[in-house]
């Protein structure tokens, strides 16, 4: 249960954010402001907004959990990002700014035809609508864990809060709120990092913690081996990640919408390049926080399963005896592990090689027994409820924060999570509403005037919120949320990026060529997902290359008439 | 909104301030060099704590 002081910090921080959003919202009274903030944002605002849109509550909660479970290897996912920023600045950004478009898909009608624009917009709407469900689910998870609320109801409440702010504020409010939110989130993260480091026993410093983490394989940030089935390695990150980030920042309206709020090409470019410069170090820092939590838990009792709701169900269910036995063995093995690690550290300091070796053997044995006990606990969990989610990655960091950080800081960290959730969901819903209005409603046979379009924008925001809330009910079964968002995006990004790249690379390709090619690319990606063990980052490359190649072949066979 | 969009499209853009470092190519090179440095540091860290 949250302590009163933390509740006050949380309420005050959220109230400030909502008040700030409402204050900014007062100026947004037309559709141009609602869609692209009147193209008035300077580059620092664009940079913060772009980074905040990508760094949602999922980033804040699930990435440290990812660091705890998989170490730094997830960092490789971002290696293609700086290259993608440079390519975007040189190609799509000046094009978008020159054409003065409101959505990325407007460009496709000018280059190809209406049906290609509709296809890309439809792929975006489906993919981003589903992803918005996950970004809404993440903070709801926080509330349900802390307050014991029903998670479905919590999703609905948070959705209502977000939709209220965005309907009032539009794109401008989103951009300004992002700047404030990003400051809060990075401040809270830095504070958490320092406090976790100070919690480490035996006067351990950062270097000692990294040595302990390295001993458990958590410090592998770069794996140069080439394995297509491996989710994170250098090549998947550089090549697959490049295509994913290129598609996300260049063709996903939730990011293109942020880039278009800039007053000029210069401001858009500087915002993106700033992101390219600092994204990898920032993600390293967030993952390292998770690694530090892992090290801290090596020396003190850790729960056998981090999701308290599922644990409570198993402890009270028909397999309670098996659960209790597993939990008891886990606690004993973990206590032994902590003792062995402390002995090892002391032996190392005393230069006692034999003592160090003995401690290392004892630690390995305790670790094996702990893993065995956790396996039995998970078996009891699924025996109690076959539908139970056995992935507790998303709960790890939150649990640590609640149980270890001092009063006040817990409230601040929770406020950061809520702020991140609200603002990333806002950006997504704003993009979904923009695409619905600009790429669908404005092209309807009957003309809708500006007040009508503004009303449609607000209505579309409401519709997509309901859609996201409905999908959020399923998000809990998707494992690590930060991975789920990217896997979902990778199902569609390749074909969408392929459509845009065909526009640049295949001058002879027409609308029908690229439309057919995109369907082939998308079918191939879906086949990879369904029937191959290929890691999701490669889907982006396959979908993109196949779309461009098939469009080029079709254009070669039957060139489009010149318009 | 459409009127405004049309006005946007027809208004000649104001001359932009030059990028930091004097050219975009230099800025792009800086971002890519920073990535290369990140990779070298991460490779070193991976080996150091393996």
mmCIF file of N, CA and C in Angstrom, chain A residues 30-32 39 75 79 83 86 89-90 102 207 210-211 214 219-222 264-266 269-270 277 280 284 442 450, chain B residues 1-2 4-5 8-9 16-20 24 27-28 30-32 34-35 38-40 42-43 45-46 48-50:
data_model
loop_
_atom_site.group_PDB
_atom_site.id
_atom_site.type_symbol
_atom_site.label_atom_id
_atom_site.label_comp_id
_atom_site.label_asym_id
_atom_site.label_seq_id
_atom_site.Cartn_x
_atom_site.Cartn_y
_atom_site.Cartn_z
ATOM 1 N N UNK A 30 -8.080 25.583 -33.094
ATOM 2 C CA UNK A 30 -8.296 25.229 -34.502
ATOM 3 C C UNK A 30 -7.585 23.921 -34.835
ATOM 4 N N UNK A 31 -7.948 23.380 -36.001
ATOM 5 C CA UNK A 31 -7.448 22.052 -36.381
ATOM 6 C C UNK A 31 -5.944 22.059 -36.650
ATOM 7 N N UNK A 32 -5.434 23.151 -37.246
ATOM 8 C CA UNK A 32 -4.003 23.259 -37.531
ATOM 9 C C UNK A 32 -3.197 23.134 -36.230
ATOM 10 N N UNK A 39 2.881 24.383 -36.264
ATOM 11 C CA UNK A 39 4.287 24.343 -36.720
ATOM 12 C C UNK A 39 5.105 25.444 -36.041
ATOM 13 N N UNK A 75 20.079 -3.437 -25.193
ATOM 14 C CA UNK A 75 20.595 -2.163 -25.724
ATOM 15 C C UNK A 75 20.849 -2.241 -27.230
ATOM 16 N N UNK A 79 20.868 0.159 -31.694
ATOM 17 C CA UNK A 79 22.076 0.516 -32.427
ATOM 18 C C UNK A 79 21.792 1.127 -33.803
ATOM 19 N N UNK A 83 21.829 5.892 -37.024
ATOM 20 C CA UNK A 83 21.961 5.860 -38.488
ATOM 21 C C UNK A 83 20.616 6.233 -39.123
ATOM 22 N N UNK A 86 20.062 9.981 -39.115
ATOM 23 C CA UNK A 86 20.821 10.676 -40.153
ATOM 24 C C UNK A 86 20.130 10.508 -41.514
ATOM 25 N N UNK A 89 16.976 12.618 -41.669
ATOM 26 C CA UNK A 89 17.254 14.051 -41.785
ATOM 27 C C UNK A 89 17.642 14.415 -43.212
ATOM 28 N N UNK A 90 18.290 13.463 -43.892
ATOM 29 C CA UNK A 90 18.746 13.752 -45.252
ATOM 30 C C UNK A 90 17.650 13.525 -46.295
ATOM 31 N N UNK A 102 0.316 17.175 -43.144
ATOM 32 C CA UNK A 102 -0.077 17.013 -41.740
ATOM 33 C C UNK A 102 0.145 15.591 -41.257
ATOM 34 N N UNK A 207 31.766 -0.112 -9.780
ATOM 35 C CA UNK A 207 32.654 -1.099 -10.418
ATOM 36 C C UNK A 207 32.446 -2.488 -9.809
ATOM 37 N N UNK A 210 29.239 -3.921 -11.102
ATOM 38 C CA UNK A 210 29.362 -4.382 -12.493
ATOM 39 C C UNK A 210 30.092 -5.734 -12.542
ATOM 40 N N UNK A 211 31.050 -5.930 -11.633
ATOM 41 C CA UNK A 211 31.765 -7.219 -11.589
ATOM 42 C C UNK A 211 30.795 -8.338 -11.210
ATOM 43 N N UNK A 214 28.520 -8.908 -14.103
ATOM 44 C CA UNK A 214 29.254 -9.587 -15.172
ATOM 45 C C UNK A 214 29.378 -11.079 -14.909
ATOM 46 N N UNK A 219 26.323 -8.260 -18.227
ATOM 47 C CA UNK A 219 27.020 -7.102 -18.767
ATOM 48 C C UNK A 219 27.323 -7.225 -20.263
ATOM 49 N N UNK A 220 26.697 -8.190 -20.915
ATOM 50 C CA UNK A 220 26.938 -8.346 -22.355
ATOM 51 C C UNK A 220 26.081 -7.333 -23.114
ATOM 52 N N UNK A 221 26.726 -6.226 -23.504
ATOM 53 C CA UNK A 221 26.000 -5.178 -24.228
ATOM 54 C C UNK A 221 26.249 -5.279 -25.721
ATOM 55 N N UNK A 222 27.180 -6.119 -26.111
ATOM 56 C CA UNK A 222 27.499 -6.234 -27.534
ATOM 57 C C UNK A 222 27.848 -7.681 -27.852
ATOM 58 N N UNK A 264 10.534 24.485 -38.868
ATOM 59 C CA UNK A 264 11.308 24.422 -40.111
ATOM 60 C C UNK A 264 12.043 23.091 -40.200
ATOM 61 N N UNK A 265 12.636 22.850 -41.378
ATOM 62 C CA UNK A 265 13.439 21.634 -41.572
ATOM 63 C C UNK A 265 14.600 21.615 -40.574
ATOM 64 N N UNK A 266 15.208 22.776 -40.360
ATOM 65 C CA UNK A 266 16.350 22.859 -39.438
ATOM 66 C C UNK A 266 15.959 22.382 -38.036
ATOM 67 N N UNK A 269 15.320 18.616 -38.021
ATOM 68 C CA UNK A 269 16.570 17.858 -38.111
ATOM 69 C C UNK A 269 17.338 17.867 -36.791
ATOM 70 N N UNK A 270 17.448 19.054 -36.184
ATOM 71 C CA UNK A 270 18.221 19.137 -34.932
ATOM 72 C C UNK A 270 17.566 18.304 -33.834
ATOM 73 N N UNK A 277 21.938 11.197 -30.996
ATOM 74 C CA UNK A 277 23.162 11.329 -30.196
ATOM 75 C C UNK A 277 23.004 10.712 -28.804
ATOM 76 N N UNK A 280 21.211 5.985 -27.338
ATOM 77 C CA UNK A 280 21.932 4.791 -26.885
ATOM 78 C C UNK A 280 22.457 4.977 -25.448
ATOM 79 N N UNK A 284 21.188 2.758 -22.213
ATOM 80 C CA UNK A 284 22.213 2.049 -21.434
ATOM 81 C C UNK A 284 22.023 2.354 -19.950
ATOM 82 N N UNK A 442 -11.249 13.591 -44.186
ATOM 83 C CA UNK A 442 -11.124 14.720 -45.111
ATOM 84 C C UNK A 442 -11.246 14.283 -46.571
ATOM 85 N N UNK A 450 -14.065 23.197 -41.261
ATOM 86 C CA UNK A 450 -13.058 23.137 -40.204
ATOM 87 C C UNK A 450 -13.629 22.821 -38.817
ATOM 88 N N UNK B 1 -8.719 25.324 -41.793
ATOM 89 C CA UNK B 1 -7.462 24.592 -41.750
ATOM 90 C C UNK B 1 -6.902 24.416 -43.139
ATOM 91 N N UNK B 2 -7.823 24.093 -44.085
ATOM 92 C CA UNK B 2 -7.363 23.866 -45.453
ATOM 93 C C UNK B 2 -6.798 25.173 -46.010
ATOM 94 N N UNK B 4 -5.430 27.524 -44.361
ATOM 95 C CA UNK B 4 -4.131 27.753 -43.727
ATOM 96 C C UNK B 4 -3.075 26.854 -44.368
ATOM 97 N N UNK B 5 -3.464 25.586 -44.631
ATOM 98 C CA UNK B 5 -2.523 24.652 -45.250
ATOM 99 C C UNK B 5 -2.122 25.154 -46.631
ATOM 100 N N UNK B 8 0.214 27.962 -46.203
ATOM 101 C CA UNK B 8 1.531 27.418 -45.854
ATOM 102 C C UNK B 8 2.274 26.972 -47.102
ATOM 103 N N UNK B 9 1.512 26.297 -47.990
ATOM 104 C CA UNK B 9 2.150 25.705 -49.153
ATOM 105 C C UNK B 9 2.598 26.772 -50.155
ATOM 106 N N UNK B 16 16.646 29.789 -43.634
ATOM 107 C CA UNK B 16 16.916 29.158 -42.341
ATOM 108 C C UNK B 16 18.310 29.511 -41.842
ATOM 109 N N UNK B 17 18.452 29.513 -40.504
ATOM 110 C CA UNK B 17 19.774 29.738 -39.918
ATOM 111 C C UNK B 17 20.657 28.544 -40.262
ATOM 112 N N UNK B 18 21.972 28.759 -40.399
ATOM 113 C CA UNK B 18 22.851 27.626 -40.722
ATOM 114 C C UNK B 18 22.902 26.630 -39.565
ATOM 115 N N UNK B 19 23.173 25.365 -39.864
ATOM 116 C CA UNK B 19 23.230 24.372 -38.779
ATOM 117 C C UNK B 19 24.472 24.569 -37.919
ATOM 118 N N UNK B 20 24.453 24.055 -36.695
ATOM 119 C CA UNK B 20 25.658 24.088 -35.881
ATOM 120 C C UNK B 20 26.786 23.343 -36.603
ATOM 121 N N UNK B 24 25.351 20.373 -42.521
ATOM 122 C CA UNK B 24 24.618 19.197 -42.053
ATOM 123 C C UNK B 24 25.501 17.952 -42.131
ATOM 124 N N UNK B 27 27.406 17.521 -39.024
ATOM 125 C CA UNK B 27 26.546 17.074 -37.907
ATOM 126 C C UNK B 27 26.228 15.581 -38.037
ATOM 127 N N UNK B 28 25.936 15.153 -39.262
ATOM 128 C CA UNK B 28 25.657 13.727 -39.483
ATOM 129 C C UNK B 28 26.884 12.895 -39.093
ATOM 130 N N UNK B 30 29.140 13.659 -36.975
ATOM 131 C CA UNK B 30 29.283 13.673 -35.510
ATOM 132 C C UNK B 30 28.396 12.596 -34.876
ATOM 133 N N UNK B 31 27.138 12.491 -35.340
ATOM 134 C CA UNK B 31 26.207 11.499 -34.775
ATOM 135 C C UNK B 31 26.722 10.078 -35.040
ATOM 136 N N UNK B 32 27.211 9.837 -36.252
ATOM 137 C CA UNK B 32 27.709 8.495 -36.584
ATOM 138 C C UNK B 32 29.001 8.183 -35.816
ATOM 139 N N UNK B 34 29.703 9.350 -32.886
ATOM 140 C CA UNK B 34 29.283 9.075 -31.496
ATOM 141 C C UNK B 34 28.794 7.636 -31.373
ATOM 142 N N UNK B 35 28.073 7.150 -32.390
ATOM 143 C CA UNK B 35 27.609 5.758 -32.366
ATOM 144 C C UNK B 35 28.807 4.806 -32.380
ATOM 145 N N UNK B 38 30.298 4.746 -29.026
ATOM 146 C CA UNK B 38 29.434 3.954 -28.133
ATOM 147 C C UNK B 38 29.730 2.467 -28.300
ATOM 148 N N UNK B 39 29.822 2.029 -29.565
ATOM 149 C CA UNK B 39 30.035 0.602 -29.830
ATOM 150 C C UNK B 39 31.390 0.136 -29.302
ATOM 151 N N UNK B 40 32.400 0.974 -29.495
ATOM 152 C CA UNK B 40 33.739 0.614 -29.004
ATOM 153 C C UNK B 40 33.722 0.502 -27.473
ATOM 154 N N UNK B 42 31.141 -0.038 -25.511
ATOM 155 C CA UNK B 42 30.320 -1.175 -25.082
ATOM 156 C C UNK B 42 31.064 -2.493 -25.292
ATOM 157 N N UNK B 43 31.808 -2.597 -26.397
ATOM 158 C CA UNK B 43 32.605 -3.815 -26.648
ATOM 159 C C UNK B 43 33.641 -3.970 -25.547
ATOM 160 N N UNK B 45 33.476 -2.705 -22.457
ATOM 161 C CA UNK B 45 32.775 -3.026 -21.202
ATOM 162 C C UNK B 45 32.363 -4.502 -21.162
ATOM 163 N N UNK B 46 31.873 -4.990 -22.308
ATOM 164 C CA UNK B 46 31.435 -6.390 -22.379
ATOM 165 C C UNK B 46 32.607 -7.321 -22.068
ATOM 166 N N UNK B 48 35.440 -6.489 -20.518
ATOM 167 C CA UNK B 48 35.986 -6.190 -19.187
ATOM 168 C C UNK B 48 35.224 -6.944 -18.084
ATOM 169 N N UNK B 49 33.892 -7.038 -18.242
ATOM 170 C CA UNK B 49 33.068 -7.657 -17.182
ATOM 171 C C UNK B 49 32.495 -9.010 -17.597
ATOM 172 N N UNK B 50 33.092 -9.634 -18.580
ATOM 173 C CA UNK B 50 32.574 -10.931 -19.023
ATOM 174 C C UNK B 50 32.835 -12.002 -17.969
#
